[in-house]
CSV table of C-alpha atoms in Angstrom, one decimal:
chain,number,residue,atom,x,y,z
A,1,UNK,CA,-39.8,-37.1,-38.3
A,2,UNK,CA,-38.6,-34.4,-35.9
A,3,UNK,CA,-34.9,-33.8,-35.3
A,4,UNK,CA,-33.8,-32.6,-31.9
A,5,UNK,CA,-30.4,-31.1,-31.5
A,6,UNK,CA,-28.5,-31.9,-28.3
A,7,UNK,CA,-28.1,-28.9,-25.9
A,8,UNK,CA,-25.2,-28.6,-23.4
A,9,UNK,CA,-26.0,-26.7,-20.2
A,10,UNK,CA,-23.0,-25.3,-18.4
A,11,UNK,CA,-23.5,-24.1,-14.8
A,12,UNK,CA,-21.1,-22.6,-12.3
A,13,UNK,CA,-19.6,-19.3,-11.3
A,14,UNK,CA,-18.9,-16.7,-13.9
A,15,UNK,CA,-15.3,-15.5,-13.8
A,16,UNK,CA,-15.2,-12.0,-12.2
A,17,UNK,CA,-14.0,-9.0,-14.2
A,18,UNK,CA,-10.7,-7.4,-13.4
A,19,UNK,CA,-12.3,-4.5,-11.5
A,20,UNK,CA,-14.6,-6.8,-9.5
A,21,UNK,CA,-11.8,-9.2,-8.6
A,22,UNK,CA,-9.5,-6.6,-7.0
A,23,UNK,CA,-11.1,-5.8,-3.6
A,24,UNK,CA,-8.1,-5.2,-1.4
A,25,UNK,CA,-8.3,-3.3,1.9
A,26,UNK,CA,-4.6,-2.6,2.6
A,27,UNK,CA,-3.3,-0.6,5.6
A,28,UNK,CA,0.0,0.7,6.7
A,29,UNK,CA,1.2,2.0,10.0
A,30,UNK,CA,4.1,4.3,11.0
A,31,UNK,CA,6.3,4.0,14.1
A,32,UNK,CA,6.8,6.4,15.7
A,33,UNK,CA,4.0,8.7,14.6
A,34,UNK,CA,5.7,11.9,15.6
A,35,UNK,CA,9.2,13.3,15.8
A,36,UNK,CA,11.6,16.2,14.7
A,37,UNK,CA,13.6,16.3,11.5
A,38,UNK,CA,16.2,13.5,11.6
A,39,UNK,CA,13.8,11.0,13.1
A,40,UNK,CA,14.0,7.5,11.7
A,41,UNK,CA,10.6,5.9,11.1
A,42,UNK,CA,9.4,2.4,10.1
A,43,UNK,CA,6.4,1.7,7.9
A,44,UNK,CA,4.8,-1.7,7.9
A,45,UNK,CA,1.5,-3.1,6.7
A,46,UNK,CA,-0.6,-5.8,5.1
A,47,UNK,CA,-3.5,-6.4,2.7
A,48,UNK,CA,-1.8,-5.8,-0.7
A,49,UNK,CA,-1.9,-8.0,-3.8
A,50,UNK,CA,0.9,-10.6,-3.4
A,51,UNK,CA,4.2,-10.4,-5.2
A,52,UNK,CA,3.4,-7.1,-7.0
A,53,UNK,CA,5.2,-3.8,-6.8
A,54,UNK,CA,3.9,-1.0,-4.6
A,55,UNK,CA,4.9,2.7,-5.3
A,56,UNK,CA,5.5,4.9,-2.3
A,57,UNK,CA,5.0,8.6,-2.0
A,58,UNK,CA,6.7,10.1,1.0
A,59,UNK,CA,7.2,13.9,0.8
A,60,UNK,CA,9.7,15.2,3.3
A,61,UNK,CA,11.2,11.8,3.9
A,62,UNK,CA,14.2,10.0,2.5
A,63,UNK,CA,13.6,6.3,1.8
A,64,UNK,CA,12.6,3.8,-0.9
A,65,UNK,CA,10.2,4.9,-3.7
A,66,UNK,CA,8.8,1.3,-4.2
A,67,UNK,CA,8.6,-2.0,-2.5
A,68,UNK,CA,7.4,-5.5,-3.5
A,69,UNK,CA,4.5,-7.1,-1.6
A,70,UNK,CA,5.3,-10.4,0.0
A,71,UNK,CA,3.8,-13.8,-1.0
A,72,UNK,CA,0.8,-13.3,1.3
A,73,UNK,CA,0.2,-9.6,0.7
A,74,UNK,CA,2.2,-8.2,3.6
A,75,UNK,CA,5.0,-5.7,3.0
A,76,UNK,CA,8.5,-5.8,4.4
A,77,UNK,CA,9.2,-3.1,6.9
A,78,UNK,CA,10.7,0.0,5.2
A,79,UNK,CA,12.8,2.6,7.0
A,80,UNK,CA,12.5,6.3,6.2
A,81,UNK,CA,14.2,9.4,7.7
A,82,UNK,CA,12.6,12.8,8.1
A,83,UNK,CA,14.9,15.2,6.1
A,84,UNK,CA,16.4,18.0,8.1
A,85,UNK,CA,14.8,20.6,5.7
A,86,UNK,CA,11.3,19.2,6.4
A,87,UNK,CA,9.0,21.9,8.0
A,88,UNK,CA,6.8,21.0,11.0
A,89,UNK,CA,3.4,19.6,10.1
A,90,UNK,CA,1.8,16.4,8.8
A,91,UNK,CA,3.3,14.2,6.2
A,92,UNK,CA,1.1,11.7,4.5
A,93,UNK,CA,2.8,8.5,3.4
A,94,UNK,CA,1.0,6.7,0.6
A,95,UNK,CA,1.5,3.1,-0.6
A,96,UNK,CA,-0.2,2.5,-4.0
A,97,UNK,CA,-0.6,-0.7,-5.8
A,98,UNK,CA,-2.7,-0.5,-9.0
A,99,UNK,CA,-5.1,2.3,-9.4
A,100,UNK,CA,-7.5,1.6,-6.5
A,101,UNK,CA,-5.3,-0.2,-3.9
A,102,UNK,CA,-4.1,2.6,-1.6
A,103,UNK,CA,-3.1,2.8,2.0
A,104,UNK,CA,-2.0,5.9,3.8
A,105,UNK,CA,-0.6,6.8,7.2
A,106,UNK,CA,0.4,10.2,8.7
A,107,UNK,CA,3.6,11.2,10.5
A,108,UNK,CA,3.7,14.5,12.4
A,109,UNK,CA,7.0,16.5,12.1
A,110,UNK,CA,7.6,18.4,15.3
A,111,UNK,CA,9.8,21.4,15.9
A,112,UNK,CA,13.3,20.8,17.2
């Protein structure tokens, strides 16, 4: 007599790893894109992971250092002001969420 053990076959998608599941392509934009010290600018964007914190790097600008992404991955518009002591040139504003979810936009500081 031969005994046969039952075998269960499970098919379907394999759950992705954490690094494979995070494939965001966020972007931000600055308005206006140029101005002298004292200029107020607005940053807006989309494509972030929903409901998670985003850290903001903004050398030469005063404004928030973090913001929370909205339910659908957009971000609320944030207002920054070019500090009076900021030298003419390009400022890169960076929004970072997790290690690999980064969006940048440039603002050009003009001479007065």
